[in-house]
């Protein structure tokens, strides 16, 4: 339908019902594709015996193992172990990443002196540092939290830094006209303008942070979902191993979904296309 704004201009607004119906069609198509893949998988393993079940169990066996995990107390102990480390590491990464990113992005001196080192550290393979971190901090929670922090903090810093660089100077000048300077300028002007970039970095950092948690549990640990997955693979319990992978995929996507909702609430003006190239 056509809407006339207060300035007299005409623009076309697509009804929400039509937008929702379009999203519903894509959702149905996605469900259909997944169903076809599962059907082909089941047929190839259970009916046609093209792949040995020892190496690739059918979806029905994986689903049965998934249900068994949900009633296994050991699984929930490992689940909370991983989630606790992930949450602590992400909170630390967000605090450090946003503060450092704002400071480096807004200060030309810090950007000249510190930014090259940040990009250098960001490009360093974190997998190579993981054994060293485990040797220093041990096999407990500390090494897992450190790996989550290490993998998550740099996307947040760099995205926030790029966002601070792009802050409109007219907003800063307007704030100074009204007497906003120093820390207040950063909190009231620069931080809100940079928030969409920071949230995009947090979303990427959360995905990498969960990878760091699982990596730490693989390389050395006595608890967590990664340790359960490693043990199931060593025991050649492939149905349980694949079920564990599905659990990890669900956790990762739920985390990204929650951050996406937070992003829409805190920064409704957020533009994915504008911020896509920030990191």
Coordinates of C-alpha atoms in Angstrom, one line a residue, residues 80-206:
X80 CA 26.5 -27.1 32.4
X81 CA 30.3 -27.4 32.6
X82 CA 30.5 -26.2 29.0
X83 CA 27.8 -23.5 29.2
X84 CA 29.4 -22.0 32.4
X85 CA 32.8 -21.7 30.8
X86 CA 31.3 -20.3 27.6
X87 CA 29.3 -17.7 29.5
X88 CA 32.2 -16.5 31.7
X89 CA 34.6 -16.3 28.7
X90 CA 32.1 -14.4 26.6
X91 CA 31.3 -11.9 29.3
X92 CA 34.9 -11.1 29.8
X93 CA 35.5 -10.9 26.0
X94 CA 32.5 -8.5 25.6
X95 CA 33.7 -6.2 28.4
X96 CA 37.4 -6.1 27.2
X97 CA 36.5 -6.1 23.6
X98 CA 34.1 -3.2 23.7
X99 CA 36.3 -1.0 26.0
X100 CA 39.5 -1.6 24.0
X101 CA 37.7 -1.3 20.7
X102 CA 36.2 2.0 21.6
X103 CA 39.5 3.4 22.9
X104 CA 41.6 2.3 19.9
X105 CA 39.0 3.2 17.3
X106 CA 38.4 6.7 18.7
X107 CA 41.9 7.7 19.5
X108 CA 44.1 8.2 16.4
X109 CA 47.3 7.7 18.5
X110 CA 46.1 4.3 19.8
X111 CA 44.8 3.3 16.4
X112 CA 48.3 4.0 14.9
X113 CA 50.2 2.2 17.7
X114 CA 47.9 -0.6 18.8
X115 CA 45.7 -1.5 15.8
X116 CA 48.5 -3.3 13.8
X117 CA 49.2 -5.6 16.8
X118 CA 45.5 -6.4 17.2
X119 CA 45.3 -7.4 13.6
X120 CA 48.4 -9.5 14.0
X121 CA 47.1 -11.3 17.0
X122 CA 43.7 -11.8 15.3
X123 CA 45.4 -13.5 12.4
X124 CA 47.5 -15.8 14.6
X125 CA 46.1 -19.4 14.6
X126 CA 44.6 -19.8 18.0
X127 CA 44.7 -23.6 17.7
X128 CA 48.5 -23.4 17.9
X129 CA 48.2 -21.6 21.2
X130 CA 45.7 -23.9 22.7
X131 CA 48.2 -26.6 24.0
X132 CA 50.4 -23.9 25.5
X133 CA 47.4 -22.4 27.3
X134 CA 46.3 -25.8 28.7
X135 CA 49.9 -26.5 29.9
X136 CA 50.0 -23.1 31.7
X137 CA 46.5 -23.0 33.2
X138 CA 45.9 -26.8 33.6
X139 CA 43.0 -29.0 32.6
X140 CA 40.3 -27.3 34.6
X141 CA 37.9 -24.5 33.9
X142 CA 40.6 -21.8 33.7
X143 CA 42.1 -23.0 30.4
X144 CA 38.6 -23.4 28.8
X145 CA 37.6 -19.9 29.8
X146 CA 40.9 -18.5 28.5
X147 CA 40.3 -20.2 25.1
X148 CA 36.8 -18.9 24.9
X149 CA 38.0 -15.4 25.7
X150 CA 41.0 -15.6 23.3
X151 CA 38.8 -16.6 20.3
X152 CA 35.9 -14.3 21.1
X153 CA 37.6 -11.1 22.1
X154 CA 39.3 -10.1 18.8
X155 CA 36.2 -10.0 16.6
X156 CA 34.6 -7.8 19.2
X157 CA 37.6 -5.5 19.5
X158 CA 38.0 -5.1 15.7
X159 CA 34.3 -4.7 14.9
X160 CA 34.0 -2.1 17.7
X161 CA 37.1 -0.4 16.5
X162 CA 35.8 -0.1 12.9
X163 CA 32.5 1.1 14.2
X164 CA 34.2 3.9 16.3
X165 CA 36.1 5.0 13.2
X166 CA 32.9 5.5 11.3
X167 CA 31.1 7.6 13.9
X168 CA 29.7 10.7 12.3
X169 CA 31.7 13.7 13.4
X170 CA 28.6 15.9 13.3
X171 CA 27.2 13.8 16.2
X172 CA 30.4 14.3 18.2
X173 CA 30.3 18.1 17.5
X174 CA 26.7 18.3 18.5
X175 CA 27.5 16.6 21.8
X176 CA 30.3 18.9 22.5
X177 CA 28.1 21.9 21.8
X178 CA 25.8 20.7 24.6
X179 CA 28.8 20.2 26.9
X180 CA 29.3 16.5 26.5
X181 CA 33.1 15.7 26.7
X182 CA 35.5 13.1 27.9
X183 CA 34.1 9.8 29.2
X184 CA 30.5 11.1 28.9
X185 CA 31.1 11.7 25.2
X186 CA 32.1 8.1 24.7
X187 CA 29.2 6.8 26.7
X188 CA 26.4 9.0 25.3
X189 CA 27.6 9.5 21.7
X190 CA 30.3 7.1 20.5
X191 CA 29.1 4.0 22.2
X192 CA 25.4 4.1 20.9
X193 CA 26.7 4.9 17.4
X194 CA 29.1 2.0 17.6
X195 CA 26.6 -0.5 19.2
X196 CA 25.5 -2.2 15.9
X197 CA 29.1 -3.0 15.0
X198 CA 29.9 -4.3 18.5
X199 CA 26.8 -6.5 18.5
X200 CA 27.9 -7.9 15.1
X201 CA 31.3 -8.7 16.6
X202 CA 29.8 -10.3 19.7
X203 CA 27.7 -12.6 17.4
X204 CA 30.9 -13.7 15.6
X205 CA 32.8 -13.9 18.8
X206 CA 30.2 -16.1 20.4

